[in-house]
Structure formats: C-alpha cells, structure tokens
XYZ file of C-alpha atoms in Angstrom:
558
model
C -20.097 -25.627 -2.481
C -20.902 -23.366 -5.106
C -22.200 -24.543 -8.874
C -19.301 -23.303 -10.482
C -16.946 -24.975 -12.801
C -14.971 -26.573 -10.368
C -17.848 -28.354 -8.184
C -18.917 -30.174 -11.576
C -15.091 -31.368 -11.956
C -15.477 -33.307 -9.041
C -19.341 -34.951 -10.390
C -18.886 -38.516 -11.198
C -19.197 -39.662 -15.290
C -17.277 -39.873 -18.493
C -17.373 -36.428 -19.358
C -14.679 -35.322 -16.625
C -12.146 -38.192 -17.242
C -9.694 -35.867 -18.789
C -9.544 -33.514 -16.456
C -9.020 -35.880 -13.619
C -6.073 -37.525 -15.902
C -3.941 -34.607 -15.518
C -5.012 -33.865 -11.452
C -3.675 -37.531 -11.119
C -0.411 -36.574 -12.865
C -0.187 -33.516 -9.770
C -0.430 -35.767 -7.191
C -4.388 -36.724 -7.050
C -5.785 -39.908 -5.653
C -9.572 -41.334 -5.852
C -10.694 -39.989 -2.530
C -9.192 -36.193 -3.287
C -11.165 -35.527 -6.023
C -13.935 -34.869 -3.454
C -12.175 -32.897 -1.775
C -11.761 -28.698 -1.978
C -9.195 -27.416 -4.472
C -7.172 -24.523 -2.871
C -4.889 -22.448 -5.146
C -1.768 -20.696 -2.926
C -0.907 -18.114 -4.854
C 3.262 -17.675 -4.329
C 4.731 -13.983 -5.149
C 7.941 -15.808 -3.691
C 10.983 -14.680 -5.336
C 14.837 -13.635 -4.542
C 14.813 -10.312 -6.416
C 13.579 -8.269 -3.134
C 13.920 -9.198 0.855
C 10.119 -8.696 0.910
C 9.325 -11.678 -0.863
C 12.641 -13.689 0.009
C 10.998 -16.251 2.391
C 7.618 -16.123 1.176
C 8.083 -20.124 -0.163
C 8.443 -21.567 3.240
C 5.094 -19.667 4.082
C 3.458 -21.051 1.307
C 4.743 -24.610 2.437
C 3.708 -24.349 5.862
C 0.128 -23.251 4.580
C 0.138 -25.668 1.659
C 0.795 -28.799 4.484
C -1.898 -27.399 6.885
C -4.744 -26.852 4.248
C -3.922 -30.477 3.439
C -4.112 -31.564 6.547
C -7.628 -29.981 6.948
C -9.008 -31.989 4.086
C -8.234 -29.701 1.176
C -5.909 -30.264 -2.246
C -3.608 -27.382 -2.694
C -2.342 -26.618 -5.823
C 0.304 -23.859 -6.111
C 1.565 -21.213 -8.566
C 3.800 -18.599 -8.938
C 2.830 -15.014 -9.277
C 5.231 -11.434 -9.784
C 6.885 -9.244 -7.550
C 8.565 -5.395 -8.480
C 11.049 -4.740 -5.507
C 9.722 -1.007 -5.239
C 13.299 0.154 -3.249
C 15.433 -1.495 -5.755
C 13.575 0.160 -8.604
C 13.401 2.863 -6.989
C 14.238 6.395 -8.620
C 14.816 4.558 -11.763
C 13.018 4.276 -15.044
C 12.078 0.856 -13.818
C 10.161 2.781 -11.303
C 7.419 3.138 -13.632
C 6.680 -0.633 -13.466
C 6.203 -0.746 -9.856
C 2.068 0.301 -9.999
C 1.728 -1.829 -13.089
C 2.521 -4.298 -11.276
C -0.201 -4.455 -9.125
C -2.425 -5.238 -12.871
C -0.553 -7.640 -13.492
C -0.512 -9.829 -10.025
C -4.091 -9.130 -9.682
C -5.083 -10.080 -13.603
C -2.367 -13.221 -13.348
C -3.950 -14.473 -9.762
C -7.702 -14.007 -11.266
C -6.619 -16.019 -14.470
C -5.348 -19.080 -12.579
C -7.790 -19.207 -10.434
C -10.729 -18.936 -12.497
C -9.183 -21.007 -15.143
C -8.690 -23.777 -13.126
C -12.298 -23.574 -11.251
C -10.427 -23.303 -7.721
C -12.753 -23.552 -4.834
C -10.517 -20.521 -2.511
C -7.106 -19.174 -2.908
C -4.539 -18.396 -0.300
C -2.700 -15.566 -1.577
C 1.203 -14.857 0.192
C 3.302 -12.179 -0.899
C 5.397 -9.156 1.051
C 6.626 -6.199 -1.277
C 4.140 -3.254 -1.532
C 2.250 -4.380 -4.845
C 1.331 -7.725 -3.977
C -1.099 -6.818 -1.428
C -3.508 -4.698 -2.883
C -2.597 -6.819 -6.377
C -3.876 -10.175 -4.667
C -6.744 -8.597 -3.017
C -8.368 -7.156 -6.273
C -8.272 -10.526 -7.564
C -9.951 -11.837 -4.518
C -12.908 -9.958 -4.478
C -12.980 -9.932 -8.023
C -13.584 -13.769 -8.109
C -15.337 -13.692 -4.738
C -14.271 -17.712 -4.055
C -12.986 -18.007 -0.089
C -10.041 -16.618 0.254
C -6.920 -15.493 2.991
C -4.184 -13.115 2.721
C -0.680 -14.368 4.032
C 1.677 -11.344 4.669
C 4.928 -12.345 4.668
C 6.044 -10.004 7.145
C 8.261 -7.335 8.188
C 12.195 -6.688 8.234
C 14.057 -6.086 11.611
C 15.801 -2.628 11.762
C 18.888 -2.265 10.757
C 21.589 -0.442 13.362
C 24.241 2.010 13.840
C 25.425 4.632 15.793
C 22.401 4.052 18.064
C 19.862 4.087 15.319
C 17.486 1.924 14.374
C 17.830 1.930 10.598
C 15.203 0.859 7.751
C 15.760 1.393 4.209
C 14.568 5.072 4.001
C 17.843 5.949 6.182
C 19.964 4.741 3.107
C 17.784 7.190 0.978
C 18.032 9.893 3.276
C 21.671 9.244 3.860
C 22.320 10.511 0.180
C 20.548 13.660 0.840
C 22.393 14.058 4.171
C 26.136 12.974 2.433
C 25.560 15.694 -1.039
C 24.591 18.437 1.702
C 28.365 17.733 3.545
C 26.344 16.676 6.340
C 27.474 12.865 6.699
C 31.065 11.066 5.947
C 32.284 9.036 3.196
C 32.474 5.715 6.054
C 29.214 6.707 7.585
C 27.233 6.438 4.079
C 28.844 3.355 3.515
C 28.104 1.875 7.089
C 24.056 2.845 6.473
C 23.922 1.284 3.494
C 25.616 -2.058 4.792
C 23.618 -2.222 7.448
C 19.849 -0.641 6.807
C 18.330 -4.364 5.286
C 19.794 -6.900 7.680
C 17.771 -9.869 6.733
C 14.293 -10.513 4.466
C 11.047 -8.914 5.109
C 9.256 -5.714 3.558
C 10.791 -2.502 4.474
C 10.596 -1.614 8.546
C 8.756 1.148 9.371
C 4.929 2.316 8.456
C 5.898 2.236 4.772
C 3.219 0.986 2.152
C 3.827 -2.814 2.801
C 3.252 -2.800 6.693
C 0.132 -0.355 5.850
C -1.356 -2.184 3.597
C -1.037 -5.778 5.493
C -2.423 -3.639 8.113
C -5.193 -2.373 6.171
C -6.089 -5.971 5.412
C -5.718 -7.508 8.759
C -8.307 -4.945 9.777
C -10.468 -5.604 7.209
C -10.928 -9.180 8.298
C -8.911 -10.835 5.552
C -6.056 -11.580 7.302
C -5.365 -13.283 10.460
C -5.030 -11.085 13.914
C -1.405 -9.954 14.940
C -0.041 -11.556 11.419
C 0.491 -7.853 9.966
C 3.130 -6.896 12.047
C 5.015 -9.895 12.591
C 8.821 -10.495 11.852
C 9.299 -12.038 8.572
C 12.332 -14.121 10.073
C 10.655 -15.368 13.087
C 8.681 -18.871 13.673
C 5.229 -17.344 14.834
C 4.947 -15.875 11.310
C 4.979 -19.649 9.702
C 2.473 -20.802 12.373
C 0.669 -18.087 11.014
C 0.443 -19.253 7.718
C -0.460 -22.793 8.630
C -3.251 -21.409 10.903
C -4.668 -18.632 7.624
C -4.287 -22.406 5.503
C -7.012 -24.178 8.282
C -8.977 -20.828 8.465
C -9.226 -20.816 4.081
C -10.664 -24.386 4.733
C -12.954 -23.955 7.221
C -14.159 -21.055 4.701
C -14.329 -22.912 1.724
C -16.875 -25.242 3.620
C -18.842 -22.404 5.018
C -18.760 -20.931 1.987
C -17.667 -17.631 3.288
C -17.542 -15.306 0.553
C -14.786 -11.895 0.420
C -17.602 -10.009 -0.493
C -19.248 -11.072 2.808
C -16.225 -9.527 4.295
C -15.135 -6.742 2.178
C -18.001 -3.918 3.013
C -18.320 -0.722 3.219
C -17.658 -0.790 7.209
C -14.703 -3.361 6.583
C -13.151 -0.219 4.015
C -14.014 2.379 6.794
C -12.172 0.341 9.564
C -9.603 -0.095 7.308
C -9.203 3.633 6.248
C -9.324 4.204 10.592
C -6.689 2.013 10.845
C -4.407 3.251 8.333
C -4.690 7.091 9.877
C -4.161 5.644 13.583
C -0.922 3.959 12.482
C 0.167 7.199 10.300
C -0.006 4.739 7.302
C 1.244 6.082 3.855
C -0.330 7.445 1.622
C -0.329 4.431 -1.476
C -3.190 3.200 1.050
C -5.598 5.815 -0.385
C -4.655 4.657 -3.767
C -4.926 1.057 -3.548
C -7.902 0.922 -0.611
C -10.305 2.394 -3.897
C -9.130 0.397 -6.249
C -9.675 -2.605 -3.972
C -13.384 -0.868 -3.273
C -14.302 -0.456 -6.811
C -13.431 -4.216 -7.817
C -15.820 -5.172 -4.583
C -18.275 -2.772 -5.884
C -18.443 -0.667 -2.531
C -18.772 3.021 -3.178
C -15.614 4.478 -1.472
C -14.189 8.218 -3.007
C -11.192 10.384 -1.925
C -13.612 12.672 0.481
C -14.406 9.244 2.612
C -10.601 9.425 3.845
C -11.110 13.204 4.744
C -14.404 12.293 6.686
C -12.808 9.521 8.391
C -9.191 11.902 9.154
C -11.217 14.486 11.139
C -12.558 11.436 13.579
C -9.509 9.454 14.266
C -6.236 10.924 15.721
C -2.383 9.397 14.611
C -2.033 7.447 17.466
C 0.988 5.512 16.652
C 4.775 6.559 16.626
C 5.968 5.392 13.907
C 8.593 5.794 10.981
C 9.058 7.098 8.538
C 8.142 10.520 10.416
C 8.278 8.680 14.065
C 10.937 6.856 16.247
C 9.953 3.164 15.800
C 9.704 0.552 13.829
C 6.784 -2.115 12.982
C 8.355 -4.947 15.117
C 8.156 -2.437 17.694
C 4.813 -1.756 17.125
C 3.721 -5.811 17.293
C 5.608 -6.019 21.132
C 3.512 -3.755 22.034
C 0.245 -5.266 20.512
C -0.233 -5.174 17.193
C -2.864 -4.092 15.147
C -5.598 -5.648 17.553
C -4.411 -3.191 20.048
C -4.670 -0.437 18.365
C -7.957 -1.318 16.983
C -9.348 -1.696 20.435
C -8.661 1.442 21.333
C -10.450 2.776 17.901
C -13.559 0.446 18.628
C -13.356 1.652 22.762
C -14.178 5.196 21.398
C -16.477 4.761 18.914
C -14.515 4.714 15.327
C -14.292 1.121 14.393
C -17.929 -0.789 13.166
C -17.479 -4.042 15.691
C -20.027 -6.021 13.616
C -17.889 -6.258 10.615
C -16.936 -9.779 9.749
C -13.729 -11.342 9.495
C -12.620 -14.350 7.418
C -12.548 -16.847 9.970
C -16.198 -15.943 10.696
C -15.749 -13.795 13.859
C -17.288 -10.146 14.277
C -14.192 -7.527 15.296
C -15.818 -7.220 18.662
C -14.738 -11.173 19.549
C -11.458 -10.991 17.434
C -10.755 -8.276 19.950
C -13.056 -9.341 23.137
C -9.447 -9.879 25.239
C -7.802 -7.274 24.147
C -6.941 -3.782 26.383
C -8.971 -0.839 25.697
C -5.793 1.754 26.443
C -2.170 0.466 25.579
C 0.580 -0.760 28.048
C 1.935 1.868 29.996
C 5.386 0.256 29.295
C 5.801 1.255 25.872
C 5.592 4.235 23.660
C 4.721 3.421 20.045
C 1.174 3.255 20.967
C -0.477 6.762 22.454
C -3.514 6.624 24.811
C -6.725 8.395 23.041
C -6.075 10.977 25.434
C -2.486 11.434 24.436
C -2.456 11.395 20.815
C 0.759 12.429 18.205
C -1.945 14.541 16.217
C -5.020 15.150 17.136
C -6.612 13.884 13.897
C -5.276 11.891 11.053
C -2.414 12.721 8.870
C -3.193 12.283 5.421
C -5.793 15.274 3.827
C -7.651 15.485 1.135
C -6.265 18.915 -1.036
C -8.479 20.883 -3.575
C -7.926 23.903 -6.039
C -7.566 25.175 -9.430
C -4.558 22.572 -9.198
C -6.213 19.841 -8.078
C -10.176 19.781 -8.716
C -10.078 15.516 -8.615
C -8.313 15.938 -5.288
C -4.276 15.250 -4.492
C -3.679 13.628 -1.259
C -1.524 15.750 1.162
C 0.748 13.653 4.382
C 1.324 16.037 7.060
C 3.121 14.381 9.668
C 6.296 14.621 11.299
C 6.335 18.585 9.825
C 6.313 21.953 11.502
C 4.075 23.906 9.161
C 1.161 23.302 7.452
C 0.895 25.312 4.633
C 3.710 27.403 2.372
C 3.130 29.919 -0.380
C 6.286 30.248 -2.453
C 7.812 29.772 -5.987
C 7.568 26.917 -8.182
C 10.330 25.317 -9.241
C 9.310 23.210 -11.813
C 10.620 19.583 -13.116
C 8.946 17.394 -15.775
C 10.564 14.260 -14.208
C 11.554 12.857 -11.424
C 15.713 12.393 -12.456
C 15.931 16.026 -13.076
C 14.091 17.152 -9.423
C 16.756 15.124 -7.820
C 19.548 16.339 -9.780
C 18.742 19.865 -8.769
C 18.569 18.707 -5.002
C 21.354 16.966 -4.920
C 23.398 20.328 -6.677
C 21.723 22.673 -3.770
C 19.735 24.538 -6.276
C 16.199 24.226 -4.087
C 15.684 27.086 -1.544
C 13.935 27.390 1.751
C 10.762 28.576 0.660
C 10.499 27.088 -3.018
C 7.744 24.507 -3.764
C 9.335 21.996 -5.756
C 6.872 20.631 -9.094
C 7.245 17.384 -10.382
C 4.982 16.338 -13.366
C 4.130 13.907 -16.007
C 4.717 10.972 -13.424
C 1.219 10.317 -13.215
C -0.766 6.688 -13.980
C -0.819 7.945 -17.719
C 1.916 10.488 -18.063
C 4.917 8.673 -16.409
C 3.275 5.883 -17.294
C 2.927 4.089 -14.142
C 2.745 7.030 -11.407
C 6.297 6.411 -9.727
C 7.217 7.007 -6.218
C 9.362 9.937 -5.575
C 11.037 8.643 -2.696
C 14.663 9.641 -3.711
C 13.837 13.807 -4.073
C 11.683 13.562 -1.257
C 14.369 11.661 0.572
C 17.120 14.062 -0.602
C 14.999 17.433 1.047
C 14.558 15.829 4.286
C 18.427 14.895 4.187
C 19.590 18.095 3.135
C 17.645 19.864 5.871
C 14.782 21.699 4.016
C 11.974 19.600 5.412
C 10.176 22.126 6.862
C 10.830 24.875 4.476
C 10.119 22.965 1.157
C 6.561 21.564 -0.374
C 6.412 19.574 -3.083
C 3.878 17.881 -5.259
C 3.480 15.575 -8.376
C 0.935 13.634 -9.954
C 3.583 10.711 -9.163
C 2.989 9.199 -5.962
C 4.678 8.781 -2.795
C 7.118 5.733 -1.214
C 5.296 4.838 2.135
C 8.659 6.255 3.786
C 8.227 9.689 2.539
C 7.046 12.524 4.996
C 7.373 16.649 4.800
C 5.065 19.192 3.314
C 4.268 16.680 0.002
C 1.513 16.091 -2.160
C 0.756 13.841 -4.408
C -2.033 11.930 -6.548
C -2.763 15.108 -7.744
C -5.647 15.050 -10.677
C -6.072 15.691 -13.422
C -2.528 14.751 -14.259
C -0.464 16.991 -16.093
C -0.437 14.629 -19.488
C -3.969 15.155 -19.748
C -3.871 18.773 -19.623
C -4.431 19.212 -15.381
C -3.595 22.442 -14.372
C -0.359 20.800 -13.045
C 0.797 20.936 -16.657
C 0.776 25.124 -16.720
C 2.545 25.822 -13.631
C 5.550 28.303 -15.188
C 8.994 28.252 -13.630
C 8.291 31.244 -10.645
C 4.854 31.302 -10.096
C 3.510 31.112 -6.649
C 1.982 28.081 -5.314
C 0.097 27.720 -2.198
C -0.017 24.197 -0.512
C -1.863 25.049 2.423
C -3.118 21.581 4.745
C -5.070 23.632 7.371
C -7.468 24.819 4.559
C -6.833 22.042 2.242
C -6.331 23.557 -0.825
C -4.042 23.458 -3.996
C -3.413 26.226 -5.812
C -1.993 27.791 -8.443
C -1.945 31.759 -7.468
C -2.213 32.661 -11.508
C -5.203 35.129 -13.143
C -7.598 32.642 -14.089
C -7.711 34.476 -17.506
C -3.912 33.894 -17.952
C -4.190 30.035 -16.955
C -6.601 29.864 -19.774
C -4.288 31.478 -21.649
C -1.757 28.262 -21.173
C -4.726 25.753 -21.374
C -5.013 27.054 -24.907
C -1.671 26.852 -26.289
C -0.784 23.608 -24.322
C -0.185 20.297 -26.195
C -0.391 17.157 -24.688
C 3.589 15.372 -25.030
C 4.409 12.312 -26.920
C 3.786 8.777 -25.411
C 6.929 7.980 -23.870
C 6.303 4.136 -24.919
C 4.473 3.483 -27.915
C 4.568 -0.654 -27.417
C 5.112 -2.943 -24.195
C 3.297 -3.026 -21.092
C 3.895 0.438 -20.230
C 1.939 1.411 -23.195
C -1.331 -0.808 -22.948
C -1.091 0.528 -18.805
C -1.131 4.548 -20.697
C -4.240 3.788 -22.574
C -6.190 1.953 -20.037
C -5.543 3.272 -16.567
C -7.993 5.684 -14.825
C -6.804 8.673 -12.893
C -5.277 8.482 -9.336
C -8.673 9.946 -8.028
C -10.085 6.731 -8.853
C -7.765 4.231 -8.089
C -5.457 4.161 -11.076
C -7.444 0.848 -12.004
C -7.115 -0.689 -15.504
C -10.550 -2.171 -15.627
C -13.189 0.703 -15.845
C-alpha cells in the first residue's frame, strides 16, 4: 500500500483516534480498519434512463468488494441527462458537467485518503468525467458502465432516441403523421439505459473497456439484464485484487492504451465527443495525444461495424454478436491494436482476447470481416483551413458526398438554426453556420443534435453541410463539422463568415474553408468585437474563463 494519507489512518496510536471515531459511526469494526478503503463513486439518479439503475450496480459491487476483504464507502456524484437537455439553454451545462463529476469524484476521494475508487455511472458525461479523476489521483481504480437501453419499436423499426429527434424533422417537412410522431415518441426509450445506438455513451464505455479500465464485454451490455450486475460485482473483486497489487491507472492509461482506444472508437463508427473527451482524459494522464493522432490512426483502421446512428443496428445487437472483444480481435489479427497494453485486472489484451475469433460469426451482420469493411478507413477526419487552423473534427459516415461548396447560411445560435429548418428556409446546397456555441462562447459547447436531426428528417442529408464550434450528439451523422477552433467568441475565422459567402467543407482533402480574399477577411478581423458574456456569475461563467479550446480538450485545468 502506498504512504499516502490513508495508509497512516490505519497505523496504530493516539493520534488517529478521531478519525477512527467517525469510521465506527459508518459501520467500522476493529479488524476493518486494516483493511482497504474503496470509495464507489454513484452518478445514480432518476432524472435520465442512463443513470436510472445505476444504485443496484453500485450495491452489487459495494457487497462483492466487501466480500473480497475491502471497506466500501459510497457517495453520490452528478448526472446532466444530455437528451433531455437537449436543444435547450440547459444544453450548455451538459460539458460542464463533465468538470464538475471529475473535480467532485477527485475531492472525495482524495479528501478522504481512499485506497481505489469504483466509479459507476451511464449518461455521456460521467464517463470521461470519472475517468479524469481517476488518473488524476492515480489510486486503483474500475469503471462500471451502467449499460445500454434496448431499442425501442414500431412499424418494424428498431427505434433509439435519435428517431424521436429525427421524427420532428420528418413531421415539419409533411413527411410523417400526427399518430405516427406520437407513437415514436412513446415508444423510442422503453426502459433505463444510455441511449441505443453508437451514440457518445456506448462509445465512450467502449473506449474505456478497450483501454483496459473496464471489464471485457461490460460496454455493451443491457442495462436491464442480470449479466450487467454480475458485472459489477466481478469490476468490485477486480478493484480489490488491484488495490493489493497496487496497480496504478497510470500503469494502464498509456499512450498505446489511448491509441487502441482511438482504433476502437473508428471500428465501431463511434461519435465524435470521443475525440473531445479521449484528450482531455490524455492530458490529465500526462500522455501526449493531439487532434492529428485520430487522423493517423483513421487512415489505418476501416468502420467495421454497422451501427446507428448512420447504420441499421443497435449496441445490444452489437454485444450478441461479440462485443467489443470481438471486434478488437479482429483489430489486433491485422496489426492495429498494441496486444501488450495492460488492463486493470492485470492481463495484457492479447490474453483478455486469447479465445476470442479472429473474423466475426458468419451469422450476423453488425460486425464486417476486414475484408468486407462499411468504409474502408475510419469515419471521423481531421479538417483544416483559414476556418479552422486548430482543427474541427469532420463525421463522414452514412453520407453520399464528401465535400460541398455552397452558401453560408449563417446562425449565431443553435434555437435560431433550427427555427429556420423547421420553416424550410435551408436549401439543397447551403452550408448551414452555427456559432458562438463553443467551450467559451456558448459557454459550454452544446450538442446540436436537434438541427442536425431536423436536416436528416427533412431530407437534405446529403445536400446540406454544416458546422459549429458547438459539438455534436453521438447520434448525429451527415456532412457536419464540428469542434471547430478557434471559436468564433475569440475572434476564429468562424466569427466573419457573412450571410452568402461560399464555404467549402471538403472531407476527401480535409479542409475548411472560407472562400473570402484573404485581404477582405482581414478586413472583418479588424472591425470585429468580441460579444458580451452571456453569464456574468454562476457556473457557466467560471467554465467561460477557464476552459481551453476544443482542440485541446475543452479542459478546465491548464
């Protein structure tokens, strides 16, 4: 055990008596105060599905850690449902939130000296929230993900929550029924568990699973069946046997665990939040990781999974037919996954996945053969141009053409984009601008699921781009791009773009750009002012005047 704090709680004298005063009044005895102290860190709550049945997880794990000779102590940490809030102002909380779990799990745990922490939680934010705490503190530690909803279905369909979204675009274009909106939105979210298809929650428990911080096969598992709850009572005996071994996140979290991730997410045609949070997670590890990693690692690893919100299944489909292990057997099989890379319970990848298939079952479809991929390399790009020169972060699939040159028709937020949807005043050919959504200028970078979801419903998918320095819901696909910095609210060239000018968005040559004389965007730079805050107190406030741009992470803690 480490010297920390903690391990001299436990040393025998006077000069601890208090402390173990109030561990008795928590249920301590004489023999546990030899024993390993294991925070559970409990994002359970009722506001969102994702997080609805994240208590009996932490039960099941508290009971098996001690039953493997540990004390667990638990405490409650935040959840943003990022679907309810979304398209609303409270939108803009939704990446602050990922602070806040991530500053709240740190303070607890170091506070209180803990010896590991199991973190659970299910909506999009908790994830990488609980695992820049972890690495922060670098005590032994296990991510519990509390899994995925089960489609929703009608007429056929297998529904997830995007359908409701793209419903509304499909109903304001006359192209759906009064009843039939209604019946979508009934049924889309039968039960709990983080939204269905390869949205930001079931990419980013992904991303950790193949980082080695999670258990095999938990990523994709039903939130509402039993083997998830084994699950957690197995990660509880695995954070154990880690606390004795002393076997550290930053043993784990390396530079090959970030590029296995980063593999993963572009074989399951993740979304593109993983960008954002995979850096900030990086930085707080101290492992060099930039935007033009993801574009090294795109060109060597092809989508090979079939999944929504551009695909035909869902994420329970892809765990029948074998999970994440599968699909990172067939990465490792041809050379794009690092084997050697360590996983929490002290296994390499290579003998996590020694029993595994190297090609797929030939009885399913959501996962391709190498030989028969969806795209032949990975679908989210790395854009640059006078638009862009941080980077923006492109996601191409599930779209006919890469690249569009047409007029910009420019919004300044994200309610006034979707109004103009919604009233059929966006053209086939028109690249739609939304600004001053980014980490500073929204604040809080918002997702613009609803005007993304209201083009695809209204049929201009293919003949519409769009980009923001907002970001994207893990359910949004077309010819989008986001991330893009500078931001507009800090005088990017996103913030000069006139009503009419040409734009091209063009994936193939990955590039951004803003087709204006460079003298006359000076022109602009110089008589541009930088808006007023839009909160001058609060939380959204302090996360304006500390947050870093999207190209690094959006992190608060530079």
């Amino acid at each position: 055990m480490p010297d920390n704090l903690r391990s001299r709680t436990i040393t025998e004298g006077v000069e601890r008596t208090p402390n173990r005063a109030m561990l008795r009044a928590v249920g301590f005895g004489d023999q546990d105060f030899a024993k390993p102290i294991v925070a559970i860190a409990n994002a359970h709550s009722t506001i969102t599905p994702c997080n609805a049945r994240l208590n009996d997880l932490a039960l099941r794990a508290e009971a098996a850690i001690r039953q493997a000779g540990g004390m667990p102590q638990t405490f409650g940490t935040i959840t943003v449902s990022d679907g309810i809030s979304m398209g609303t102002e409270g939108m803009k909380y939704s990446l602050v939130s990922r602070e806040i779990i991530a500053d709240s799990i740190e303070a607890v745990c170091s506070a209180q000296c803990v010896d590991g922490v199991l973190a659970v939680g299910g909506c999009d934010k908790n994830m990488p929230g609980a695992m820049i705490a972890i690495v922060r503190m670098n005590i032994p530690a296990v991510f519990v993900y509390g899994g995925t909803i089960k489609p929703g279905h009608y007429r056929g369909e297998a529904l997830t929550v995007v359908s409701a979204f793209e419903a509304v675009g499909k109903y304001s274009a006359h192209k759906l029924s009064d009843a039939d909106l209604l019946e979508v939105e009934r049924r889309a979210c039968p039960g709990a568990g983080a939204c269905g298809g390869m949205f930001t929650a079931n990419t980013m428990s992904s991303a950790i699973e193949a980082m080695g911080m999670s258990l095999p096969y938990s990523s994709t598992m039903a939130a509402e069946d039993a083997e998830k709850a084994e699950s957690a009572a197995r990660s509880g005996e695995a954070l154990v046997d880690a606390v004795r071994r002393q076997r550290l996140p930053r043993h784990i979290l390396t530079r090959k665990a970030f590029e296995n991730a980063m593999a993963v997410v572009m074989a399951l045609g993740g979304s593109t939040n993983a960008v954002l949070h995979l850096l900030a997670i990086a930085r707080a590890a101290g492992v060099a990781l930039a935007l033009d990693d993801f574009e090294t690692i795109r060109r060597r690893v092809p989508v090979l999974c079939d999944l929504k919100p551009s695909g035909r299944f869902v994420t329970t489909d892809l765990h029948a037919a074998g999970g994440v292990p599968q699909v990172m057997k067939l990465l490792l099989a041809h050379g794009v996954l690092h084997g050697d890379a360590l996983t929490v319970r002290g296994e390499t990848i290579d003998e996590v996945l020694r029993d595994v298939r190297d090609e797929p079952r030939g009885d399913q479809e959501v996962i391709r053969p190498w030989s028969r991929p969806l795209y032949p390399q990975g679908h989210l790009t790395i854009l640059r141009g006078n638009l862009a020169t941080e980077g923006a972060v492109a996601k191409i699939t599930g779209i006919k053409h890469l690249k569009i040159t047409g007029p910009a028709r420019v919004f300044d937020c994200e309610e006034d984009c979707l109004g103009a949807v919604l009233a059929g005043r966006i053209e086939p050919g028109d690249v739609v601008v939304i600004r001053y959504e980014g980490p500073k200028g929204g604040p809080g970078m918002r997702e613009m699921l609803s005007p993304t979801s209201a083009i695809i419903g209204a049929g201009l998918g293919d003949s519409v781009g769009l980009i923001t320095d907002g970001r994207f819901s893990g359910g949004t696909y077309g010819l989008v791009v986001g991330h893009v910095a500078p931001e507009a609210a800090v005088g990017g060239t996103l913030a000069l773009v006139g009503d009419g000018d040409s734009i091209t968005i063009d994936a193939e040559r990955r590039l951004l750009q803003l087709n204006v004389p460079d003298a006359e965007i000076e022109r602009r730079r110089k008589a541009w002012r930088p808006p007023a805050p839009r909160y001058t107190s609060g939380v959204l406030a302090k996360y304006a005047r500390l947050v870093s741009s999207a190209s690094l992470g959006a992190v608060t803690d530079l």
